[in-house]
Coordinates of C-alpha atoms and ligand atoms in Angstrom, one line a residue:
Q1 CA -0.1 -0.4 0.1
S2 CA 2.7 2.3 1.1
Q3 CA 3.9 2.4 -2.3
E4 CA 0.5 4.7 -3.3
L5 CA 1.9 7.4 -1.6
S6 CA 5.2 7.3 -3.1
Q7 CA 3.8 8.5 -6.8
V8 CA 5.1 12.0 -5.5
Q9 CA 8.4 12.3 -4.3
I10 CA 8.8 14.7 -1.4
D11 CA 12.1 15.2 0.9
Y12 CA 11.5 13.5 4.1
H13 CA 13.7 15.5 6.6
A14 CA 12.9 19.1 4.9
A15 CA 9.0 17.8 5.3
L16 CA 10.1 17.1 9.0
Q17 CA 12.1 20.3 9.5
A18 CA 8.8 22.5 8.2
L19 CA 6.5 20.0 10.5
V20 CA 8.8 20.7 13.2
E21 CA 9.6 24.7 12.9
E22 CA 5.9 25.8 11.3
G23 CA 3.8 23.1 13.5
T24 CA 0.2 23.0 12.1
R25 CA -1.3 26.0 10.0
M26 CA -5.1 26.3 9.4
V27 CA -7.3 28.7 7.6
C28 CA -11.0 27.9 6.8
T29 CA -13.9 29.5 5.4
G30 CA -17.5 29.7 6.7
R31 CA -18.6 31.1 10.2
M32 CA -20.6 27.7 11.2
H33 CA -19.5 24.4 11.5
T34 CA -22.3 23.6 9.2
D35 CA -20.6 26.0 6.4
R36 CA -17.2 25.6 7.1
I37 CA -14.1 23.9 5.1
C38 CA -10.6 24.5 6.6
R39 CA -7.6 24.0 4.8
F40 CA -4.3 23.0 6.5
E41 CA -0.5 22.9 5.9
S42 CA 0.8 19.7 8.1
L43 CA -2.3 18.4 9.4
C44 CA -1.4 15.3 11.1
Y45 CA -3.4 11.9 11.8
S46 CA -2.8 8.9 14.4
T47 CA -4.1 5.8 13.0
E48 CA -3.9 4.1 16.3
A49 CA -5.6 7.0 18.5
E50 CA -7.9 7.3 15.0
E51 CA -7.8 11.0 15.8
F52 CA -6.3 14.2 13.7
V53 CA -3.5 16.0 15.5
F54 CA -2.8 19.6 15.4
F55 CA 1.0 20.3 16.5
H56 CA 1.4 23.6 17.5
S57 CA 4.7 25.8 17.2
N58 CA 5.6 29.6 17.6
S59 CA 4.4 29.7 13.6
S60 CA 1.1 27.7 14.2
I61 CA -2.5 29.1 12.7
M62 CA -5.5 28.2 14.0
L63 CA -8.6 30.6 12.3
P64 CA -11.1 30.8 12.9
S65 CA -9.8 30.8 16.9
L66 CA -12.8 29.2 18.7
G67 CA -11.5 28.1 21.9
S68 CA -13.9 25.5 22.8
R69 CA -16.3 26.3 20.9
R70 CA -14.5 24.2 18.9
F71 CA -16.2 21.3 20.3
Q72 CA -20.2 23.1 20.3
P73 CA -20.5 20.7 18.5
A74 CA -17.5 20.6 16.5
L75 CA -15.2 22.2 14.2
L76 CA -17.0 21.4 10.9
D77 CA -19.5 18.6 8.8
L78 CA -17.0 15.9 7.8
S79 CA -19.7 14.9 5.2
S80 CA -22.5 17.2 3.4
V81 CA -25.2 16.5 5.7
E82 CA -25.8 19.2 7.7
D83 CA -25.1 18.9 11.4
H84 CA -25.4 14.9 11.4
N85 CA -23.8 14.4 14.9
T86 CA -21.9 11.0 13.4
Q87 CA -20.4 13.3 11.0
Y88 CA -18.2 15.8 12.9
F89 CA -14.5 16.6 12.6
N90 CA -12.2 17.8 14.8
F91 CA -8.9 17.1 15.8
V92 CA -6.3 17.0 19.2
E93 CA -3.7 19.7 20.4
L94 CA 0.0 19.0 20.9
P95 CA 3.2 21.0 21.2
V96 CA 5.7 19.4 18.3
A97 CA 8.2 19.0 21.3
A98 CA 5.5 16.3 21.8
L99 CA 6.9 14.6 18.3
K100 CA 9.7 13.4 20.1
F101 CA 8.5 10.9 21.7
M102 CA 6.0 9.8 19.0
P103 CA 6.4 7.6 16.1
K104 CA 8.0 8.7 13.1
P105 CA 5.6 11.0 10.7
V106 CA 4.9 9.4 7.4
F107 CA 4.2 12.1 5.1
V108 CA 1.3 12.3 2.4
P109 CA 2.5 14.1 -0.7
D110 CA -0.8 14.4 -2.6
V111 CA -3.1 17.5 -1.3
A112 CA -5.6 15.6 0.0
L113 CA -9.5 16.1 0.6
I114 CA -10.2 14.6 3.7
M115 CA -14.1 14.2 4.1
N116 CA -16.6 11.2 5.2
R117 CA -18.9 9.4 2.4
F118 CA -22.3 9.6 4.1
N119 CA -24.2 6.2 2.8
P120 CA -22.0 4.9 0.0
D121 CA -24.1 1.9 -0.7
N122 CA -27.0 3.7 -1.7
L123 CA -26.8 5.6 -5.4
M124 CA -28.9 8.4 -4.5
H125 CA -26.5 9.6 -1.5
V126 CA -23.5 8.4 -3.5
F127 CA -24.3 11.3 -6.2
H128 CA -26.0 13.8 -3.7
D129 CA -24.1 13.8 -0.9
D130 CA -20.6 12.9 -2.3
L131 CA -19.7 12.5 -5.8
I132 CA -21.5 16.2 -6.7
P133 CA -20.3 17.6 -3.6
I134 CA -16.8 16.6 -3.9
F135 CA -16.4 18.0 -7.6
Y136 CA -17.7 20.9 -6.6
T137 CA -15.2 21.1 -3.6
M138 CA -12.8 20.6 -6.0
Q139 CA -13.5 23.0 -8.3
Q140 CA -13.3 25.7 -5.4
F141 CA -10.1 25.1 -4.4
P142 CA -7.8 25.4 -7.1
D143 CA -5.1 23.1 -5.7
L144 CA -7.5 20.2 -5.6
D145 CA -7.0 19.3 -8.8
L146 CA -7.1 15.6 -11.0
E147 CA -3.6 15.2 -9.1
S148 CA -5.3 15.4 -5.7
R149 CA -6.5 12.4 -3.5
L150 CA -9.3 11.5 -1.8
F151 CA -9.7 10.6 1.9
F152 CA -12.8 8.7 3.2
M153 CA -12.8 8.6 6.9
E154 CA -16.2 7.6 7.7
G155 CA -15.0 3.6 7.9
W156 CA -17.1 1.8 5.5
N157 CA -15.7 -0.4 2.9
E158 CA -14.9 0.4 -0.9
G159 CA -19.1 0.2 -1.0
L160 CA -20.8 -1.0 -4.5
H161 CA -20.0 2.3 -6.2
F162 CA -16.4 2.7 -5.9
D163 CA -15.9 3.4 -9.5
L164 CA -17.6 6.1 -9.5
Y165 CA -15.4 7.8 -6.8
K166 CA -12.3 6.7 -8.2
A167 CA -13.5 8.7 -11.6
L168 CA -12.9 12.0 -9.4
T169 CA -9.3 12.0 -9.9
N170 CA -6.5 10.8 -10.9
K171 CA -5.2 9.0 -7.6
Q172 CA -6.9 5.8 -6.1
P173 CA -9.0 7.0 -2.8
L174 CA -7.8 5.6 0.4
L175 CA -10.4 4.3 3.4
K176 CA -9.6 5.1 7.0
E177 CA -8.9 1.4 7.0
Q178 CA -6.1 1.5 4.8
L179 CA -4.5 4.6 6.7
K180 CA -3.3 1.9 9.4
T181 CA -1.0 0.3 6.6
L182 CA 0.7 3.5 5.8
G183 CA 2.2 4.5 9.3
R184 CA 1.1 5.1 13.1
L185 CA 1.2 9.0 12.3
L186 CA 0.6 10.3 9.1
C187 CA 1.2 14.2 8.4
F188 CA -0.8 15.4 5.1
T189 CA 1.0 18.3 3.6
K190 CA -1.5 20.1 2.4
S191 CA -4.7 19.3 3.0
Y192 CA -8.6 20.3 2.7
V193 CA -11.2 19.1 5.6
G194 CA -14.6 18.8 4.5
L195 CA -17.4 19.4 1.8
S196 CA -19.3 22.1 0.4
K197 CA -22.6 21.8 0.6
I198 CA -23.8 24.2 -1.8
T199 CA -25.1 21.6 -4.4
T200 CA -27.3 19.5 -2.6
W201 CA -31.2 19.9 -2.6
Y202 CA -32.5 17.4 -0.5
Q203 CA -32.9 16.9 3.5
Y204 CA -33.4 13.1 4.5
G205 CA -35.4 14.1 7.5
F206 CA -33.2 13.9 10.8
V207 CA -34.4 16.9 12.3
Q208 CA -37.6 17.5 10.4
P209 CA -39.8 15.4 8.0
Q210 CA -37.8 15.1 4.9
G211 CA -38.1 17.4 1.7
P212 CA -36.0 20.1 -0.5
K213 CA -33.8 22.1 1.2
A214 CA -35.1 25.3 2.2
N215 CA -32.4 27.5 0.3
I216 CA -31.5 25.6 -2.8
L217 CA -28.8 26.9 -4.4
V218 CA -27.5 24.7 -7.3
S219 CA -29.6 24.7 -11.0
G220 CA -29.3 22.0 -13.6
N221 CA -26.1 24.0 -15.7
E222 CA -23.9 22.5 -12.7
I223 CA -25.7 19.5 -12.4
R224 CA -24.8 18.9 -16.0
Q225 CA -21.2 20.5 -16.0
F226 CA -21.1 17.4 -13.0
T227 CA -22.7 15.0 -15.5
K228 CA -20.1 15.9 -18.7
F229 CA -17.0 15.1 -16.2
M230 CA -18.2 11.7 -15.4
M231 CA -19.2 10.9 -18.8
E232 CA -15.9 12.0 -19.7
K233 CA -13.9 10.0 -17.2
L234 CA -16.1 6.9 -17.5
N235 CA -15.5 6.7 -21.3
V236 CA -19.1 6.9 -22.0
T237 CA -20.0 7.3 -25.6
L238 CA -22.9 8.3 -26.7
E239 CA -25.3 5.6 -28.6
E240 CA -24.6 5.8 -32.3
N241 CA -28.5 5.1 -33.7
F242 CA -29.1 9.1 -32.5
G243 CA -32.4 9.9 -33.5
E244 CA -34.8 7.3 -32.9
D245 CA -36.5 7.9 -29.5
Y246 CA -36.9 5.1 -26.7
I247 CA -38.1 4.9 -23.2
V248 CA -36.1 3.3 -20.3
L249 CA -37.6 1.5 -17.3
F250 CA -35.4 1.5 -14.5
S251 CA -36.2 -1.8 -12.5
R252 CA -35.7 -2.9 -9.2
T253 CA -34.9 -6.6 -9.3
I254 CA -34.8 -7.3 -5.2
N255 CA -37.6 -5.3 -3.4
R256 CA -40.4 -2.8 -4.3
L257 CA -40.8 -4.5 -7.6
I258 CA -43.3 -3.8 -10.3
L259 CA -45.4 -6.7 -10.8
N260 CA -46.3 -6.3 -14.6
E261 CA -43.0 -5.0 -15.9
A262 CA -43.7 -6.6 -19.3
E263 CA -47.3 -5.4 -19.6
L264 CA -46.1 -2.0 -18.3
I265 CA -43.5 -2.1 -20.8
L266 CA -45.5 -3.0 -24.1
A267 CA -48.5 -0.3 -23.1
L268 CA -45.4 2.5 -22.9
A269 CA -44.2 1.2 -26.1
Q270 CA -47.6 1.4 -27.6
E271 CA -48.8 4.3 -26.1
F272 CA -46.0 6.8 -27.0
Q273 CA -45.1 4.7 -30.3
M274 CA -41.3 4.3 -28.9
K275 CA -38.6 1.4 -28.2
T276 CA -38.9 0.6 -24.4
I277 CA -35.8 -1.2 -23.1
T278 CA -35.4 -2.4 -19.3
V279 CA -32.2 -1.3 -17.2
S280 CA -31.0 -2.4 -13.7
L281 CA -28.0 -2.1 -11.3
E282 CA -27.8 -5.6 -11.0
D283 CA -28.1 -6.6 -14.7
H284 CA -26.2 -3.5 -16.6
S285 CA -22.9 -2.0 -15.9
F286 CA -22.6 1.8 -14.9
V287 CA -21.4 2.9 -18.1
D288 CA -24.3 1.2 -19.8
I289 CA -27.1 2.9 -18.0
I290 CA -25.7 6.1 -18.3
R291 CA -25.0 5.8 -21.9
L292 CA -28.8 4.6 -22.5
I293 CA -30.3 7.2 -20.1
S294 CA -28.3 9.9 -21.3
N295 CA -30.4 9.7 -24.5
A296 CA -33.5 8.5 -23.4
S297 CA -37.1 10.7 -24.0
M298 CA -38.4 9.2 -20.6
L299 CA -37.5 7.6 -17.5
V300 CA -40.3 5.4 -15.8
S301 CA -39.5 4.0 -12.4
M302 CA -40.1 2.9 -9.2
H303 CA -39.2 5.5 -6.2
G304 CA -35.9 4.7 -4.9
A305 CA -31.9 5.6 -4.9
Q306 CA -31.7 4.4 -8.6
L307 CA -34.0 7.4 -9.8
V308 CA -31.0 9.9 -9.0
M309 CA -29.5 8.8 -12.2
S310 CA -32.0 11.0 -14.1
L311 CA -29.3 13.5 -13.6
F312 CA -28.3 11.8 -16.9
L313 CA -30.8 12.8 -18.7
P314 CA -31.3 14.6 -21.7
R315 CA -33.0 18.2 -21.6
G316 CA -36.2 18.0 -22.1
A317 CA -37.0 14.0 -21.2
T318 CA -39.4 13.4 -18.4
V319 CA -39.1 11.5 -15.5
V320 CA -42.0 9.2 -14.1
E321 CA -41.4 8.0 -10.7
L322 CA -43.7 5.5 -9.8
F323 CA -44.8 5.3 -5.9
P324 CA -46.3 2.4 -4.0
Y325 CA -50.1 2.5 -1.8
A326 CA -49.7 4.4 0.7
I327 CA -46.9 6.5 0.1
N328 CA -47.8 10.2 -0.6
P329 CA -45.7 11.4 -3.4
E330 CA -45.6 14.9 -2.1
H331 CA -43.7 13.8 0.9
Y332 CA -40.8 12.2 -0.7
T333 CA -39.5 14.2 -3.3
P334 CA -35.8 14.0 -3.4
Y335 CA -36.1 12.9 -7.2
K336 CA -39.1 15.4 -8.4
T337 CA -36.7 18.3 -6.4
L338 CA -33.8 17.5 -9.1
A339 CA -35.7 17.1 -12.0
T340 CA -37.3 20.6 -11.6
L341 CA -34.3 22.3 -10.4
P342 CA -34.2 25.6 -12.3
G343 CA -32.5 24.8 -15.7
M344 CA -32.6 20.9 -15.8
D345 CA -35.4 21.2 -18.4
L346 CA -36.9 17.9 -17.3
Q347 CA -40.7 16.9 -17.0
Y348 CA -41.6 14.9 -13.8
V349 CA -44.5 13.1 -13.5
A350 CA -45.8 11.7 -10.2
W351 CA -47.7 8.0 -10.3
Q352 CA -49.2 6.5 -6.8
N353 CA -50.9 3.4 -6.7
A354 CA -54.4 4.2 -5.3
E355 CA -55.3 0.4 -5.3
E356 CA -54.7 -1.9 -2.1
D357 CA -55.7 -4.6 -4.5
N358 CA -53.2 -4.0 -6.2
T359 CA -50.0 -4.0 -3.6
V360 CA -48.1 -6.8 -1.8
T361 CA -46.7 -6.2 1.5
Y362 CA -44.3 -7.9 3.1
P363 CA -44.9 -8.3 7.2
D364 CA -42.9 -10.6 7.7
R365 CA -39.8 -9.3 6.3
H366 CA -36.6 -8.5 8.5
W367 CA -37.2 -4.8 10.2
D368 CA -34.9 -3.1 7.2
Q369 CA -36.8 -4.6 4.8
G370 CA -40.6 -3.2 6.0
G371 CA -41.3 -6.2 8.0
I372 CA -43.5 -5.4 11.0
T373 CA -43.8 -8.9 12.9
H374 CA -41.7 -7.2 15.7
L375 CA -44.1 -5.0 16.7
D376 CA -47.2 -5.7 19.2
K377 CA -50.2 -6.5 17.6
M378 CA -52.3 -3.2 18.0
E379 CA -49.6 -1.6 16.2
Q380 CA -49.6 -3.9 13.3
E381 CA -53.2 -3.8 12.6
R382 CA -53.1 0.0 12.6
I383 CA -50.8 -0.1 10.3
M384 CA -52.1 -2.1 8.0
Q385 CA -55.6 -0.3 7.9
S386 CA -53.5 2.9 7.6
K387 CA -54.2 4.5 3.7
E388 CA -51.2 6.6 3.9
V389 CA -48.0 7.1 5.9
P390 CA -48.2 10.2 8.2
R391 CA -45.1 12.2 7.4
H392 CA -42.2 11.3 9.9
L393 CA -38.3 11.3 11.0
C394 CA -35.8 9.7 9.2
C395 CA -35.0 6.5 9.4
R396 CA -36.8 3.9 11.3
N397 CA -40.2 4.5 10.9
P398 CA -42.0 0.8 10.5
E399 CA -45.0 1.8 8.8
W400 CA -42.9 3.7 6.4
L401 CA -40.6 1.0 5.7
F402 CA -43.4 -1.4 5.6
R403 CA -45.3 0.5 2.7
V404 CA -42.3 2.0 0.5
Y405 CA -41.2 -2.3 0.6
Q406 CA -44.5 -3.3 -1.3
D407 CA -44.5 -4.5 -4.4
T408 CA -47.0 -2.8 -6.6
K409 CA -49.0 -4.1 -9.9
V410 CA -49.5 -1.2 -11.9
D411 CA -52.3 0.4 -13.3
I412 CA -51.8 0.9 -16.7
S413 CA -54.8 3.2 -17.3
S414 CA -54.6 5.5 -14.9
L415 CA -50.7 5.4 -15.1
I416 CA -51.0 6.6 -18.8
Q417 CA -53.6 9.0 -18.0
M418 CA -50.9 10.9 -15.6
I419 CA -48.3 10.8 -17.7
R420 CA -50.6 12.4 -20.9
Q421 CA -51.9 14.8 -18.6
T422 CA -48.2 16.2 -18.5
V423 CA -46.6 14.8 -21.5
K424 CA -48.8 16.5 -24.2
S425 CA -46.9 15.8 -27.2
K426 CA -44.2 13.5 -28.3
P427 CA -41.9 12.9 -24.8
G428 CA -38.2 14.4 -25.1
S429 CA -38.9 16.5 -28.2
K430 CA -35.5 17.7 -28.3
K431 CA -36.3 20.2 -30.8
Q432 CA -37.3 22.4 -28.4
K433 CA -35.0 25.3 -27.9
W434 CA -34.1 25.8 -24.0
V435 CA -33.5 30.0 -23.3
N436 CA -30.6 29.9 -21.2
G437 CA -31.6 32.8 -18.8
L438 CA -30.1 36.1 -18.3
Y439 CA -31.0 38.8 -16.0
P440 CA -30.9 42.5 -17.2
G441 CA -28.6 45.2 -14.8
K442 CA -29.7 48.3 -13.7
V443 CA -31.7 50.6 -15.8
R444 CA -29.5 53.5 -16.1
D445 CA -29.7 57.5 -16.1
A446 CA -32.9 57.4 -14.7
K447 CA -34.5 61.2 -14.4
C448 CA -38.1 62.2 -13.1
Q449 CA -39.4 65.7 -13.8
A450 CA -42.3 66.6 -12.1
S451 CA -45.3 69.6 -12.7
V452 CA -48.0 70.6 -11.1
Q453 CA -51.3 71.3 -12.8
G454 CA -53.5 72.8 -10.4
A455 CA -54.6 72.4 -7.0
N456 CA -55.6 68.8 -6.9
E457 CA -53.4 67.6 -10.1
A458 CA -49.6 67.1 -10.5
K459 CA -47.6 64.9 -13.4
L460 CA -44.6 63.1 -12.9
S461 CA -42.3 61.8 -15.9
V462 CA -40.1 59.5 -15.5
S463 CA -37.4 58.4 -18.2
W464 CA -34.5 55.9 -18.1
Q465 CA -32.0 54.3 -20.7
I466 CA -31.9 50.5 -20.9
P467 CA -29.7 48.5 -18.9
W468 CA -26.1 47.9 -20.2
N469 CA -25.8 44.5 -21.1
L470 CA -29.2 44.8 -23.5
K471 CA -26.8 46.4 -26.4
Y472 CA -25.1 42.8 -26.1
L473 CA -27.9 40.4 -26.0
K474 CA -30.9 39.7 -28.3
V475 CA -33.7 39.2 -25.7
R476 CA -37.5 38.7 -27.1
D477 CA -39.2 40.4 -24.2
V478 CA -38.1 43.4 -22.7
K479 CA -40.0 45.4 -19.9
Y480 CA -39.7 47.7 -17.2
E481 CA -41.2 47.8 -13.9
V482 CA -42.0 50.7 -11.8
W483 CA -42.9 51.3 -8.5
I484 CA -44.2 54.8 -7.2
Q485 CA -44.4 55.1 -3.8
E486 CA -45.0 57.9 -1.8
Q487 CA -42.8 59.3 0.9
G488 CA -43.6 58.0 4.1
E489 CA -46.4 55.4 2.7
N490 CA -45.6 51.7 2.9
T491 CA -47.8 50.8 -0.3
Y492 CA -47.0 52.0 -3.8
M493 CA -48.3 51.5 -7.2
P494 CA -46.6 49.0 -9.4
Y495 CA -46.4 49.9 -13.5
I496 CA -45.6 47.2 -16.4
L497 CA -44.2 49.8 -19.4
S498 CA -42.9 48.6 -22.5
Y499 CA -41.1 52.2 -23.4
Q500 CA -37.7 54.0 -21.7
N501 CA -40.2 56.8 -20.2
H502 CA -43.9 57.6 -19.0
T503 CA -45.5 60.1 -17.6
F504 CA -47.5 59.4 -14.2
S505 CA -51.1 61.5 -13.3
E506 CA -53.2 59.4 -11.7
N507 CA -52.4 59.5 -7.7
I508 CA -50.1 62.2 -8.3
K509 CA -50.5 64.8 -6.3
P510 CA -49.1 68.1 -6.1
F511 CA -46.6 69.2 -3.5
A512 CA -45.8 65.8 -2.2
T513 CA -42.1 63.8 -2.9
Y514 CA -42.5 60.4 -4.8
L515 CA -39.7 57.4 -4.8
V516 CA -39.3 55.9 -8.5
W517 CA -37.8 52.0 -8.1
I518 CA -37.2 50.8 -11.5
R519 CA -36.0 47.6 -13.2
C520 CA -35.7 46.2 -16.3
I521 CA -37.4 42.4 -17.0
F522 CA -36.3 40.0 -19.4
N523 CA -38.9 37.7 -21.4
K524 CA -41.2 37.8 -18.5
N525 CA -39.6 35.5 -15.7
F526 CA -36.0 37.4 -15.7
L527 CA -36.5 40.0 -13.2
G528 CA -33.3 42.7 -12.7
P529 CA -32.2 44.6 -10.0
F530 CA -33.9 48.0 -8.7
A531 CA -31.8 51.4 -9.8
D532 CA -31.0 53.5 -7.2
V533 CA -34.5 54.9 -5.7
L534 CA -35.1 58.2 -7.8
M535 CA -36.8 61.1 -5.4
C536 CA -39.1 63.4 -6.9
S537 CA -40.8 66.2 -5.5
T538 CA -44.0 67.9 -7.4
Ligands
UDP1 N1 -31.2 -1.4 -5.2 C1 -31.3 -2.0 -6.2 N2 -32.5 -2.8 -6.8 C2 -33.3 -3.4 -5.9 C3 -33.0 -2.8 -4.6 C4 -32.3 -1.5 -4.2 O1 -30.4 -1.4 -7.3 O2 -33.8 -4.2 -6.2 C5 -30.3 -0.1 -5.1 C6 -31.3 1.1 -4.5 O3 -31.2 1.7 -6.0 C7 -30.2 1.9 -4.0 C8 -29.5 0.8 -2.5 O4 -30.0 -0.4 -3.7 O5 -29.0 2.3 -4.6 C9 -30.2 0.7 -1.4 O6 -31.7 0.2 -1.4 P1 -32.8 0.9 -1.0 O7 -34.3 0.4 -1.0 O8 -31.7 1.0 0.4 O9 -32.6 2.3 -1.0 P2 -33.8 3.6 -1.7 O10 -33.7 3.1 -2.8 O11 -35.0 3.2 -0.8 O12 -33.1 5.0 -1.7

């Protein structure tokens, strides 16, 4: 294993001297443990104590300097899941003098990104919590390039999808367990600790029932930049027979099954006049799945982690998510939120099994596969009678597990009807032009001129120039919004105008002062900033 690290040569004595003289140096971004990422020089890790070590010297830096607030509750989150108490990062402190009595340090020459994967066996978690956040954390810090190395500290083995993680940099990621084989005291020459949460769109329900994050900051553009990178790294070559439209049914083969899959495939093919193909994680390689999905017109699947693969769909495609009986689609929206991110340009359809006769339950299974026989009889009875799982917290709610692991016979006509309500013409029509929304700048040189007509009448003439960026753009529809507010009043009169000047006379009084706010709007939806407020006295 240790030859792994020797690809970059370092001068051992220089590295040791730097550690002894400079100690550990840390500078972080972020104001709270939940948005913090730290950059370290000479951060060490004791594989025996399983603790990170900060060595103090006269030249050490520790910013932020939190004192014991560093433990309230932690310096930072090591995974992208917000404030999860099993994912905290901290270090213990020692003076550099203690090195004399410690194992000889082994230096890690690669720039390191040190983090936790959250749930590496679940595909939704792999993409949402790990791969996309790692990719964008690397974009944030230029020395986290393709020659940097990932260190997964959560303690899992490689997991089912390690190949995906391996695509992120040119160096093999290392697991916590493997660090022991490298030495007793590891010192990372240069490292970043923590993951950016800026791209995550979903919270899993640890403190409140699951749902979209309150303040989503990612758009389809960034998702697609990520998928483009992954497809290049994984050598996904696009389908040759482009032009032919087809539907992909992403099937589960172990649980949460579609019981009439053959019938469903035939019905979809017939209804939409398209070839319909089935893929599953069990029967297809990732490269094949991505190749097929990235050119599909529609992706149909049971609710479940495999649906995260819709991030590889082309613009204009349709996602159809099927929910088992008693599972309200509105309450479980990781894939809906993804499909409807601004700029993802996917259509989304949720279908729920409304017929109890069409569901198959598994009360006798192990609890984590939805079994309920470990519960008392009354509770089992209540769950069996219930027609909808009430909102709940993650992750072991037995009623939720019981219902979400049901198999379903899909009612074909109600499903087709649902899809038809959303997809009016041909699904996935790639001909549609997707307007890439740009926003106007401020209007310029705004002026107003007042005239008093009499004791009760006055006019306000307002004019302005187009935003600076408009002269370089072709914009279909340019409008201006003007708000007129009498000074001291809480309300204002809004106007939408097509020209760059207007004379207002209704509700304009003589000898009053008005505040005039003006902004430009492109294509109805792209609202620009207001220019500095104008003060106009009549
Ligand atoms: N999985 C699968 N086929 C199955 C059942 C599960 O490929 O028949 C995958 C699933 O996509 C996910 C992982 O196994 O990546 C864990 O599935 P689980 O049912 O625990 O989670 P969920 O899909 O509900 O998020």
